Amino acid sequence: MAKGVNLKSLAKELGISVTTVSRALADYDDVSSATKQKVKDKAQQLGYRPNHAARRLVTGRSSAVGFIMHGAYGDFRDQFNSRLIVSLSQALHDVAPNHDLIITTVPQDKSELDTYKRFVDSGRVDSFIVSRTQIQDPRVDYLLSQGVHFVTHGRTADAEQHCWVDTNAELGFRQATESLIQRGHRRIVFLNFPQQLNTAVLRQSGYQAAMQAAGLPGRMIHCEFGTTCAYEPVRAMLAEPLAPTAFVCASDVYAYAVLQACLDLGLMPGKDVSIFGSDNLPPVDSNRPQLSTLDVSFSAVSHAIINLLLDQAASSRSVIKHKLFDYHLLERNSTGPCPANVKT
Amino acid sequence: MAKGVNLKSLAKELGISVTTVSRALADYDDVSSATKQKVKDKAQQLGYRPNHAARRLVTGRSSAVGFIMHGAYGDFRDQFNSRLIVSLSQALHDVAPNHDLIITTVPQDKSELDTYKRFVDSGRVDSFIVSRTQIQDPRVDYLLSQGVHFVTHGRTADAEQHCWVDTNAELGFRQATESLIQRGHRRIVFLNFPQQLNTAVLRQSGYQAAMQAAGLPGRMIHCEFGTTCAYEPVRAMLAEPLAPTAFVCASDVYAYAVLQACLDLGLMPGKDVSIFGSDNLPPVDSNRPQLSTLDVSFSAVSHAIINLLLDQAASSRSVIKHKLFDYHLLERNSTGPCPANVKT
């Protein structure tokens, strides 16, 4: 790094102590206004640039929020993750222009928790956003034990002990399933997230509530993250004698895989097979049928997360706040009535 | 943050100065081996965890590499960026397990350089990977002026002054264009990157060299980053009376847009229209024609970048090294002979 004006040279120039210069620049009460002004004027005149590594030692504050992504939960290539990160970055820049969202990925075969520890130990960030929350989440346990500020996107079994922002998945998936039942579907399969995710449990319970209320047997599979994992099992199901007529999908990523399987088998989405997705992820092809999906604003969710984080940073005592968003049902081209000629 | 054992308490426990403890732990030569051992044993015994913010003040080293992405050059949603980042993270974890690749995005309406300055001033990272290099790149100028270590992915007009890893775009695009000319195509359009990118100039010159050698007039457009920007102009060109029969694309992102435009117009890729892409990005749909493309290993490029970075960090003097990769031409289903019945 280039050498420039630092606290020491400023102090020498002004003929006062380094401590006084440091405390003057940090606006401490024990430095007189006159001295503060003198120090700040000189700092500006000489082009002094604060060394934040030093500053953090004094204030315990960096201006960075960490987001650590593990390969097992999809990485940047996962459309949900990439959109969430872009939206969080935008929200942070909007609300706190001098803050940065600092993102890192952990390969699937490496420990995510080691990276958290490295970030905490190094003081590289002073707060975290934790996504893809598990029911029992070791990241949450660790951050609570360290007293580090964080907000989760998604709840955990310990939801009362930490700040979170989430969507009402139980209600949303019940409504999506009900809308298919009302259109006459009876064989409705649920493509769910991996079972350790907290939201997978909520999604499942919404789906099951709707199926049970209609006296229908449920059928659910858990899919790993990624675009390809849903394709094969769905294609196999569609070849069964009593094939499903509808799919409810925990993510549009899975819904697009169902769409693809339908097209490959010559089935028309929205007519032969109905597909309900989630998260309103944009299609890759503009001329494909538009997915019916559970919509929630990435921007609204991101602003809520950022605001909870900044509230924590601004508050001297621990304040636990939550924000639950409702999904908006977007019924588009991929859902329709159950075909009349379907075998029962 | 949790309070624990720090340099001060270690020093007190050992009855020696904080400076000695710090220098012992950092393996400075002016501390005796016996003292170093004593300090390290005690540190381990008490579970001392180094405070990296403090440590950076001494060593000037963090264990983080920065990657700043500006919205104008596509963000995580750009497949090339997301694959490069995942691959760089993997390479860094492979080679230097205690290092992190720290990524941040800058919204399109914000200054990328301000973010660089914030990262440098805060000592948050000690080196950078700079991608999507421009001919005159203000990020390169800034980092050179600050004496900060960095490696660019892509060259600049000042390529002799900094470390870089690049692909031989001039050769690759000449070969791709020649392969289409050899198959009888004459109206070959080049979809290039935005013109301020250094690689856009190299790609253009490879394409032009092939066209000029064959006595063919060139036709090129610059496309912004993103999946949709190439679609409309290509669709319009394909409706012209003397429509192009082939497209050379600076990126597979554009090539997939051409593929889509062909399918939407009922044209068969590889038969009616030939498409040559670059970077071997995976298709979204498995049943689409596979793109002919210029292939280079993301992993090899990433390892080269990481190794150059670590070489810089390990060396006491400035060493400027370069690595140029050749593209491998992958001829697959999206290229074929020029249709016999085409108007001339």
XYZ file of C-alpha atoms in Angstrom:
688
model
C 0.000 0.000 0.000
C 1.157 3.556 -0.694
C 2.405 5.524 2.255
C 0.605 8.778 2.896
C -0.454 11.072 5.667
C -1.252 9.132 8.823
C -2.247 9.876 12.397
C 1.392 10.115 13.427
C 2.412 12.621 10.764
C -0.762 14.626 11.401
C 0.066 14.735 15.107
C 3.625 15.820 14.390
C 2.427 18.530 12.017
C -0.022 19.861 14.642
C 2.288 19.447 17.614
C -0.260 17.370 19.579
C -0.480 13.699 20.560
C -1.561 10.887 18.252
C -4.301 9.970 20.722
C -5.758 13.466 20.585
C -5.689 13.475 16.788
C -7.387 10.081 16.686
C -10.070 11.066 19.200
C -10.620 14.434 17.505
C -11.234 12.754 14.151
C -13.567 10.235 15.780
C -15.534 13.090 17.433
C -14.911 11.996 20.998
C -16.479 14.251 23.653
C -13.262 14.712 25.603
C -11.673 16.757 22.799
C -12.573 20.452 22.532
C -14.456 21.735 19.489
C -11.585 24.057 18.655
C -9.065 21.203 18.611
C -11.416 18.993 16.612
C -11.778 21.740 13.998
C -8.032 22.336 13.866
C -7.326 18.601 13.411
C -10.025 18.151 10.779
C -8.858 21.188 8.796
C -5.285 19.944 8.792
C -6.399 16.413 7.889
C -8.311 17.748 4.915
C -5.484 20.051 3.887
C -2.954 17.222 3.870
C -5.318 14.718 2.255
C -5.436 12.425 5.295
C -7.179 9.118 4.565
C -8.346 7.236 7.648
C -6.918 3.758 8.071
C -10.012 1.735 8.800
C -8.056 -1.229 10.065
C -6.787 1.063 12.817
C -10.145 2.711 13.232
C -11.901 -0.608 13.781
C -9.640 -1.259 16.717
C -11.033 1.886 18.329
C -14.670 1.725 17.345
C -15.161 -1.992 16.800
C -17.062 -1.098 13.649
C -16.339 -1.851 10.047
C -18.619 -0.742 7.282
C -19.135 -4.158 5.782
C -21.874 -6.753 5.922
C -20.913 -10.363 5.226
C -22.801 -12.875 3.122
C -21.289 -16.368 3.046
C -22.637 -18.829 0.559
C -22.031 -22.547 0.741
C -21.904 -24.618 -2.422
C -24.441 -27.085 -1.061
C -27.125 -24.407 -1.170
C -26.383 -23.362 -4.703
C -23.895 -20.640 -5.419
C -24.025 -17.593 -7.667
C -25.225 -19.801 -10.472
C -28.449 -20.357 -8.557
C -30.832 -17.717 -9.824
C -32.454 -17.152 -6.453
C -29.108 -16.515 -4.764
C -27.822 -14.235 -7.488
C -30.987 -12.133 -7.494
C -31.061 -11.929 -3.704
C -27.445 -10.774 -3.534
C -27.859 -8.163 -6.232
C -30.969 -6.909 -4.507
C -29.294 -6.847 -1.050
C -26.327 -4.942 -2.496
C -28.651 -2.417 -4.058
C -30.605 -1.993 -0.809
C -27.419 -1.514 1.219
C -26.104 1.066 -1.245
C -29.455 2.868 -1.121
C -29.712 3.013 2.657
C -26.073 3.188 3.760
C -23.902 4.365 0.854
C -20.580 3.779 2.621
C -21.330 0.183 3.488
C -20.413 -2.782 1.342
C -22.003 -6.170 1.097
C -19.066 -8.550 1.126
C -19.769 -11.923 -0.341
C -17.753 -15.080 -0.359
C -18.418 -18.603 -1.507
C -17.377 -21.792 0.212
C -16.823 -24.844 -1.988
C -19.135 -27.722 -1.263
C -16.373 -29.838 0.302
C -15.215 -27.101 2.706
C -16.602 -25.992 6.058
C -18.856 -22.966 5.962
C -18.401 -22.409 9.686
C -14.610 -22.064 9.306
C -15.236 -19.182 6.936
C -17.628 -17.545 9.398
C -14.959 -17.854 12.081
C -12.321 -16.347 9.797
C -14.607 -13.415 9.027
C -15.414 -12.865 12.703
C -11.833 -13.272 13.940
C -10.458 -10.905 11.330
C -13.055 -8.227 12.030
C -13.499 -8.129 8.281
C -17.218 -7.486 8.682
C -19.273 -6.460 11.680
C -22.513 -8.161 10.757
C -23.884 -10.971 8.620
C -26.839 -11.906 6.513
C -27.498 -15.639 6.824
C -29.650 -17.261 4.165
C -31.002 -20.761 3.417
C -31.540 -21.276 7.135
C -31.663 -24.765 8.566
C -33.973 -25.823 11.382
C -31.020 -26.219 13.723
C -28.524 -23.860 12.165
C -24.896 -24.051 13.388
C -24.175 -20.628 11.847
C -26.897 -19.070 13.996
C -25.611 -20.872 17.092
C -22.091 -19.655 16.376
C -23.029 -16.026 15.730
C -25.236 -15.930 18.846
C -22.373 -17.352 20.913
C -20.053 -14.638 19.591
C -22.513 -11.796 20.079
C -22.150 -10.803 16.430
C -24.991 -8.916 14.762
C -26.871 -10.789 12.067
C -30.220 -11.119 10.344
C -31.379 -14.374 8.838
C -33.345 -14.674 5.653
C -35.618 -17.469 6.771
C -36.430 -18.637 10.277
C -34.867 -21.376 12.446
C -36.016 -23.401 15.446
C -34.525 -20.556 17.527
C -36.386 -17.827 15.662
C -37.248 -15.944 18.857
C -33.572 -15.467 19.636
C -32.488 -13.658 16.498
C -33.630 -11.121 13.912
C -35.129 -12.572 10.789
C -37.010 -11.692 7.626
C -39.044 -14.430 6.001
C -41.955 -15.113 3.690
C -45.083 -16.880 4.869
C -44.346 -20.124 3.070
C -46.941 -22.151 4.957
C -49.771 -19.894 3.801
C -48.386 -19.393 0.297
C -47.945 -23.071 -0.495
C -51.334 -23.914 0.972
C -52.926 -21.334 -1.328
C -50.983 -22.508 -4.390
C -52.014 -26.113 -3.718
C -55.641 -25.089 -3.090
C -55.761 -23.216 -6.391
C -54.787 -26.436 -8.196
C -57.326 -28.507 -6.240
C -60.029 -26.000 -7.138
C -59.158 -26.522 -10.799
C -59.896 -30.222 -10.426
C -56.370 -31.610 -9.966
C -56.057 -34.604 -7.647
C -52.582 -35.986 -8.345
C -50.509 -33.016 -7.252
C -46.828 -33.623 -6.546
C -44.772 -31.298 -4.361
C -41.112 -30.721 -5.314
C -39.621 -29.488 -2.073
C -36.237 -28.120 -0.972
C -33.722 -30.326 0.912
C -35.370 -31.375 4.163
C -32.935 -29.723 6.575
C -34.040 -26.252 5.457
C -36.472 -24.615 7.825
C -38.573 -23.304 4.967
C -38.902 -26.835 3.529
C -40.861 -27.816 6.644
C -43.144 -24.783 6.336
C -43.715 -25.333 2.618
C -44.502 -28.967 3.207
C -46.975 -28.202 5.961
C -48.835 -25.694 3.733
C -49.024 -28.234 0.908
C -50.121 -31.030 3.229
C -52.798 -28.885 4.892
C -54.429 -28.230 1.508
C -54.178 -31.860 0.362
C -55.515 -33.260 3.648
C -58.424 -30.802 3.713
C -59.415 -32.093 0.271
C -58.906 -35.724 1.311
C -56.110 -36.179 -1.226
C -52.939 -38.220 -0.704
C -49.772 -36.146 -0.868
C -46.633 -37.033 -2.785
C -43.478 -35.106 -2.166
C -39.822 -35.374 -3.106
C -36.897 -33.329 -1.825
C -34.629 -31.938 -4.552
C -31.071 -30.742 -4.166
C -30.293 -27.204 -5.286
C -29.503 -26.791 -8.943
C -31.378 -26.722 -12.193
C -31.006 -30.359 -13.119
C -31.963 -32.318 -10.005
C -35.721 -32.038 -10.494
C -35.741 -32.907 -14.187
C -35.164 -36.682 -14.133
C -37.571 -37.650 -11.331
C -40.296 -35.472 -12.870
C -39.770 -36.954 -16.310
C -40.058 -40.434 -14.800
C -43.262 -39.511 -12.940
C -44.827 -38.118 -16.104
C -44.308 -41.498 -17.778
C -46.252 -43.367 -15.063
C -49.698 -44.805 -15.919
C -51.314 -42.571 -13.311
C -49.025 -39.598 -13.852
C -49.383 -36.421 -11.808
C -51.431 -33.697 -13.483
C -49.925 -30.903 -11.428
C -46.721 -29.911 -9.663
C -46.229 -27.454 -6.837
C -42.572 -26.389 -6.726
C -40.629 -24.898 -3.815
C -38.692 -22.839 -6.347
C -39.127 -21.659 -9.919
C -35.791 -23.355 -10.581
C -37.616 -26.685 -10.127
C -40.684 -25.374 -11.975
C -38.569 -24.605 -15.041
C -37.250 -28.167 -14.904
C -40.852 -29.456 -14.912
C -41.635 -27.137 -17.834
C -38.677 -28.573 -19.711
C -39.662 -32.180 -18.958
C -43.199 -31.448 -20.228
C -41.938 -29.882 -23.464
C -39.527 -32.786 -24.014
C -42.414 -35.249 -23.636
C -44.738 -33.275 -25.913
C -46.990 -32.240 -23.024
C -48.376 -28.721 -22.970
C -47.785 -26.842 -19.680
C -50.989 -25.246 -18.417
C -53.081 -27.695 -20.424
C -51.778 -31.242 -20.017
C -49.797 -30.509 -16.872
C -50.135 -27.603 -14.439
C -47.050 -26.103 -12.770
C -46.976 -23.747 -9.800
C -43.592 -22.289 -8.889
C -42.227 -19.841 -6.367
C -40.147 -16.630 -6.284
C -41.055 -15.254 -9.706
C -37.669 -15.911 -11.281
C -37.471 -14.695 -14.864
C -37.648 -17.263 -17.638
C -34.635 -17.908 -19.778
C -36.692 -17.899 -22.952
C -39.182 -15.161 -23.585
C -41.415 -17.367 -25.710
C -41.994 -20.081 -23.121
C -45.268 -20.293 -21.178
C -45.076 -17.901 -18.240
C -44.968 -19.661 -14.896
C -47.696 -19.351 -12.319
C -45.697 -18.505 -9.218
C -45.638 -17.218 -5.652
C -44.289 -13.708 -5.880
C -42.552 -11.636 -3.252
C -40.527 -8.516 -3.925
C -36.780 -9.155 -3.686
C -36.337 -5.450 -3.148
C -38.810 -5.247 -0.252
C -37.293 -8.301 1.437
C -33.779 -6.928 0.965
C -34.641 -3.513 2.351
C -36.252 -5.179 5.391
C -33.097 -7.240 6.014
C -30.802 -4.223 5.646
C -32.971 -2.082 7.895
C -33.002 -4.710 10.650
C -29.209 -4.948 10.392
C -28.707 -1.204 10.647
C -31.191 -1.022 13.553
C -29.045 -3.526 15.430
C -25.854 -1.618 14.677
C -27.411 1.667 15.842
C -28.818 0.245 19.065
C -26.752 -0.191 22.190
C -28.867 -3.058 23.517
C -29.940 -6.232 21.779
C -33.240 -5.776 19.951
C -34.812 -8.780 18.257
C -37.145 -7.880 15.431
C -38.905 -9.911 12.759
C -40.626 -9.252 9.486
C -42.874 -11.738 7.701
C -43.926 -11.103 4.104
C -46.938 -12.658 2.438
C -46.601 -14.182 -1.004
C -48.722 -12.842 -3.813
C -50.233 -15.565 -6.027
C -49.469 -14.888 -9.672
C -51.635 -17.180 -11.798
C -50.236 -17.176 -15.315
C -49.980 -19.609 -18.234
C -48.544 -22.710 -16.592
C -51.656 -23.606 -14.596
C -55.071 -24.585 -15.904
C -57.948 -26.989 -15.282
C -57.216 -30.679 -14.831
C -57.541 -32.356 -18.264
C -60.938 -34.032 -18.638
C -59.572 -37.242 -20.157
C -57.148 -38.020 -17.329
C -57.217 -41.588 -15.920
C -58.402 -41.887 -12.335
C -17.658 -9.652 19.590
C -16.737 -11.995 22.405
C -13.869 -10.915 24.594
C -11.077 -13.420 24.939
C -7.376 -13.747 25.294
C -5.592 -10.889 23.546
C -2.015 -9.707 23.096
C -2.230 -7.662 26.270
C -3.405 -10.499 28.489
C -0.870 -12.846 26.889
C 1.896 -10.333 27.599
C 0.750 -9.951 31.212
C 0.600 -13.698 31.684
C 4.150 -14.094 30.311
C 5.572 -11.024 31.988
C 6.923 -9.579 28.723
C 5.928 -6.630 26.555
C 2.974 -6.579 24.149
C 5.359 -5.683 21.329
C 7.481 -8.756 21.984
C 4.418 -11.001 22.076
C 3.152 -9.516 18.818
C 6.515 -9.836 17.086
C 7.025 -13.359 18.426
C 3.690 -14.498 17.034
C 4.472 -12.825 13.700
C 7.848 -14.631 13.562
C 9.975 -11.488 13.482
C 13.735 -12.098 13.358
C 14.502 -9.827 16.304
C 12.807 -12.208 18.741
C 14.747 -15.241 19.975
C 13.561 -18.741 19.102
C 13.154 -19.561 22.769
C 10.880 -16.571 23.357
C 8.895 -17.322 20.208
C 8.308 -20.868 21.408
C 7.309 -19.710 24.875
C 4.833 -17.180 23.471
C 3.346 -19.622 20.980
C 2.932 -22.349 23.602
C 1.166 -19.956 25.963
C -1.006 -18.615 23.120
C -2.107 -22.118 22.268
C -2.637 -23.058 25.889
C -4.903 -20.057 26.512
C -6.726 -20.376 23.191
C -5.452 -17.067 21.831
C -7.169 -16.034 18.590
C -5.281 -13.412 16.616
C -7.137 -10.195 15.953
C -6.509 -9.745 12.267
C -7.521 -6.114 12.286
C -4.648 -5.510 14.681
C -2.389 -7.912 12.843
C -2.902 -6.102 9.538
C -1.555 -2.964 11.136
C 1.687 -4.773 11.789
C 2.069 -6.913 8.706
C 0.065 -4.988 6.159
C -1.394 -8.314 5.109
C -4.927 -9.567 5.219
C -5.884 -12.949 3.916
C -8.492 -11.718 1.499
C -8.572 -11.109 -2.227
C -11.102 -8.580 -3.526
C -13.311 -8.926 -6.588
C -15.475 -5.889 -7.330
C -18.146 -6.222 -9.944
C -19.873 -3.289 -11.552
C -23.457 -3.598 -12.729
C -22.555 -2.262 -16.168
C -20.509 -5.383 -16.862
C -23.185 -7.774 -15.795
C -23.452 -8.940 -12.229
C -23.860 -12.390 -10.687
C -26.734 -13.013 -13.042
C -24.263 -12.984 -15.928
C -23.273 -16.607 -16.430
C -19.685 -15.792 -17.300
C -19.194 -13.760 -14.123
C -20.846 -16.297 -11.881
C -18.799 -19.169 -13.293
C -15.571 -17.192 -13.075
C -16.183 -16.263 -9.446
C -17.076 -19.780 -8.400
C -13.997 -21.048 -10.170
C -11.722 -18.376 -8.627
C -13.092 -19.173 -5.156
C -12.427 -22.835 -5.698
C -8.882 -22.154 -6.933
C -8.119 -19.890 -3.966
C -9.447 -22.475 -1.510
C -7.357 -25.152 -3.233
C -4.093 -23.204 -3.208
C -4.389 -21.061 -0.075
C -6.994 -22.553 2.267
C -6.983 -19.648 4.726
C -7.640 -17.010 2.099
C -11.057 -15.785 1.075
C -12.231 -14.323 -2.179
C -14.307 -11.343 -1.114
C -16.783 -10.182 -3.676
C -18.925 -7.118 -3.820
C -21.229 -5.659 -6.424
C -21.614 -2.015 -7.320
C -24.992 -0.925 -8.686
C -24.883 0.430 -12.203
C -25.527 4.016 -11.089
C -22.739 4.031 -8.485
C -18.997 4.558 -8.871
C -16.922 1.412 -8.984
C -13.776 3.355 -8.149
C -15.257 4.616 -4.874
C -15.688 1.004 -3.834
C -12.084 0.205 -4.765
C -10.964 3.159 -2.647
C -13.085 2.011 0.279
C -11.591 -1.482 0.063
C -8.047 -0.127 -0.147
C -8.476 2.478 2.596
C -10.036 -0.002 4.970
C -7.352 -2.609 4.384
C -10.217 -5.036 3.943
C -8.296 -6.920 1.280
C -4.662 -6.816 0.296
C -5.026 -7.659 -3.365
C -7.547 -7.579 -6.169
C -8.663 -9.477 -9.221
C -9.859 -7.028 -11.866
C -12.008 -8.410 -14.665
C -13.722 -7.039 -17.784
C -10.726 -4.798 -18.391
C -11.078 -1.643 -20.422
C -8.430 -0.341 -22.816
C -7.718 2.591 -20.515
C -8.808 1.201 -17.183
C -9.185 3.670 -14.283
C -9.167 0.759 -11.796
C -5.741 -0.320 -13.058
C -4.460 3.283 -12.910
C -5.754 3.619 -9.369
C -4.308 0.337 -8.100
C -0.939 1.049 -9.722
C -0.894 4.495 -8.112
C -1.567 2.918 -4.710
C 0.978 0.145 -5.089
C -1.688 -2.451 -4.370
C -1.199 -5.985 -5.689
C -3.602 -7.087 -8.391
C -3.978 -9.352 -11.394
C -6.270 -8.492 -14.255
C -8.319 -11.001 -16.157
C -7.867 -9.448 -19.579
C -5.220 -7.017 -20.780
C -5.235 -3.204 -20.966
C -3.279 -0.604 -22.960
C -0.821 -0.700 -20.024
C -0.466 -4.476 -20.056
C 3.311 -4.320 -19.575
C 2.853 -2.551 -16.256
C 0.723 -5.102 -14.460
C 0.155 -8.848 -14.047
C -2.540 -10.315 -16.221
C -4.074 -13.567 -17.394
C -5.906 -13.524 -20.689
C -7.086 -15.673 -23.560
C -5.794 -15.200 -27.084
C -8.989 -13.656 -28.400
C -7.433 -12.348 -31.597
C -6.370 -15.838 -32.672
C -9.507 -17.561 -31.399
C -11.966 -15.290 -33.180
C -9.946 -15.391 -36.369
C -10.094 -19.194 -36.306
C -13.814 -19.272 -35.511
C -14.531 -16.875 -38.389
C -12.270 -18.834 -40.751
C -14.078 -22.064 -39.919
C -17.365 -20.448 -41.023
C -15.787 -19.046 -44.202
C -14.438 -22.505 -45.019
C -17.974 -23.847 -44.767
C -19.064 -21.413 -47.475
C -20.567 -18.619 -45.353
C -20.134 -15.088 -46.704
C -22.551 -12.977 -44.676
C -21.066 -13.461 -41.242
C -22.072 -10.998 -38.527
C -19.969 -10.421 -35.424
C -21.776 -9.720 -32.139
C -19.111 -8.038 -30.071
C -18.780 -6.837 -26.462
C -19.120 -3.127 -25.592
C -16.347 -1.293 -27.402
C -14.479 0.064 -24.367
C -13.442 -3.465 -23.348
C -9.903 -4.329 -24.315
C -10.919 -7.806 -25.397
C -13.564 -6.345 -27.739
C -10.763 -4.777 -29.778
C -8.846 -8.062 -29.936
C -11.932 -10.068 -30.859
C -12.815 -7.573 -33.558
C -9.344 -7.651 -35.027
C -9.365 -11.464 -35.231
C -12.757 -11.436 -36.946
C -11.717 -8.667 -39.352
C -8.445 -10.391 -40.251
C -10.343 -13.511 -41.347
C -13.008 -11.546 -43.268
C -10.459 -9.328 -45.017
C -8.267 -12.278 -45.999
C -11.327 -13.806 -47.684
C -12.285 -10.489 -49.315
C -15.563 -10.363 -47.374
C -17.169 -7.238 -45.935
C -17.509 -7.345 -42.159
C -20.580 -6.431 -40.156
C -20.341 -5.979 -36.428
C -22.526 -4.686 -33.623
C -21.589 -4.046 -30.001
C -23.992 -5.548 -27.471
C -24.407 -4.530 -23.854
C -24.016 -7.260 -21.240
C -27.119 -9.263 -20.503
C -29.077 -12.008 -22.114
C -31.616 -9.892 -23.942
C -29.593 -7.196 -25.716
C -28.529 -9.347 -28.664
C -31.940 -10.874 -29.352
C -33.811 -7.998 -31.023
C -31.088 -6.825 -33.431
C -30.393 -10.419 -34.486
C -34.062 -11.135 -35.047
C -34.296 -8.001 -37.203
C -31.224 -9.012 -39.232
C -32.634 -12.485 -39.847
C -35.723 -10.873 -41.417
C -33.643 -8.916 -43.956
C -33.770 -9.962 -47.649
C -30.055 -10.720 -47.584
C -29.965 -12.045 -44.036
C -26.731 -13.227 -42.433
C -26.155 -16.979 -42.626
C -23.743 -17.054 -39.715
C -22.982 -15.283 -36.449
C -19.742 -15.126 -34.525
C -20.472 -14.155 -30.907
C -18.095 -12.641 -28.359
C -19.924 -14.645 -25.689
C -22.178 -17.692 -25.517
C -24.665 -15.406 -23.770
C -25.137 -13.683 -27.148
C -24.968 -17.009 -28.992
C -27.893 -18.349 -26.954
C -29.854 -15.233 -27.894
C -29.150 -15.970 -31.581
C -30.225 -19.581 -31.028
C -33.467 -18.348 -29.493
C -34.128 -15.878 -32.330
C -33.588 -18.692 -34.868
C -35.976 -21.056 -33.079
C -38.601 -18.304 -32.776
C -38.381 -17.676 -36.540
C -38.518 -21.370 -37.410
C -34.886 -21.442 -38.549
C -32.757 -24.437 -37.691
C -29.445 -23.612 -35.982
C -26.539 -25.422 -37.649
C -28.547 -25.824 -40.858
C -30.266 -22.559 -41.790
C -28.066 -20.382 -39.614
C -24.654 -21.130 -38.124
C -23.704 -19.825 -34.681
C -20.237 -19.710 -33.129
C -20.034 -18.653 -29.507
C -17.342 -18.305 -26.875
C -16.568 -19.515 -23.329
C -18.429 -22.827 -23.435
C -21.217 -21.762 -21.078
C -23.675 -24.564 -20.394
C -27.047 -24.468 -22.119
C -30.165 -23.895 -20.109
C -32.016 -26.641 -21.920
C -30.421 -29.987 -22.416
C -32.361 -30.699 -25.601
C -31.270 -27.604 -27.513
C -28.605 -27.811 -30.241
C -25.195 -27.683 -28.589
C -23.287 -24.515 -29.377
C -20.054 -24.490 -31.324
C -17.859 -22.406 -29.082
C -14.371 -21.218 -28.139
C -13.464 -23.164 -25.054
C -10.999 -22.301 -22.331
C -10.861 -23.922 -18.910
C -12.284 -21.663 -16.193
C -10.338 -23.702 -13.685
C -6.985 -23.301 -15.491
C -7.526 -19.548 -15.926
C -8.532 -19.186 -12.276
C -5.549 -21.124 -10.986
C -3.232 -18.978 -13.132
C -4.769 -15.784 -11.694
C -4.520 -17.028 -8.110
C -0.937 -18.193 -8.582
C 0.141 -14.832 -10.005
C -1.510 -13.095 -7.043
C 0.208 -15.307 -4.487
C 3.542 -14.880 -6.320
C 3.190 -11.129 -5.896
C 2.320 -11.438 -2.225
C 5.301 -13.717 -1.585
C 7.803 -11.553 -3.421
C 9.443 -8.560 -1.847
C 9.962 -6.767 -5.155
C 7.509 -6.056 -7.927
C 7.375 -8.889 -10.460
C 5.197 -8.498 -13.520
C 4.110 -11.786 -15.036
C 1.632 -12.695 -17.732
C -0.157 -15.804 -18.898
C -1.938 -16.125 -22.218
C -4.233 -19.084 -22.857
C -5.235 -20.317 -26.296
C -8.851 -21.090 -27.033
C -9.788 -24.569 -28.125
C -12.308 -24.625 -30.990
C -15.263 -26.844 -30.135
C -17.262 -27.450 -33.299
C -20.642 -28.842 -32.296
C -24.228 -28.713 -33.592
C -24.774 -25.005 -34.113
C -22.444 -24.646 -37.113
C -22.729 -26.257 -40.526
C -22.284 -25.542 -44.215
C -23.827 -22.422 -45.704
C -27.283 -23.381 -47.072
C -27.113 -23.987 -50.838
C -30.292 -22.049 -51.629
C -29.200 -18.810 -49.950
C -29.606 -15.569 -51.971
C -26.378 -13.843 -52.957
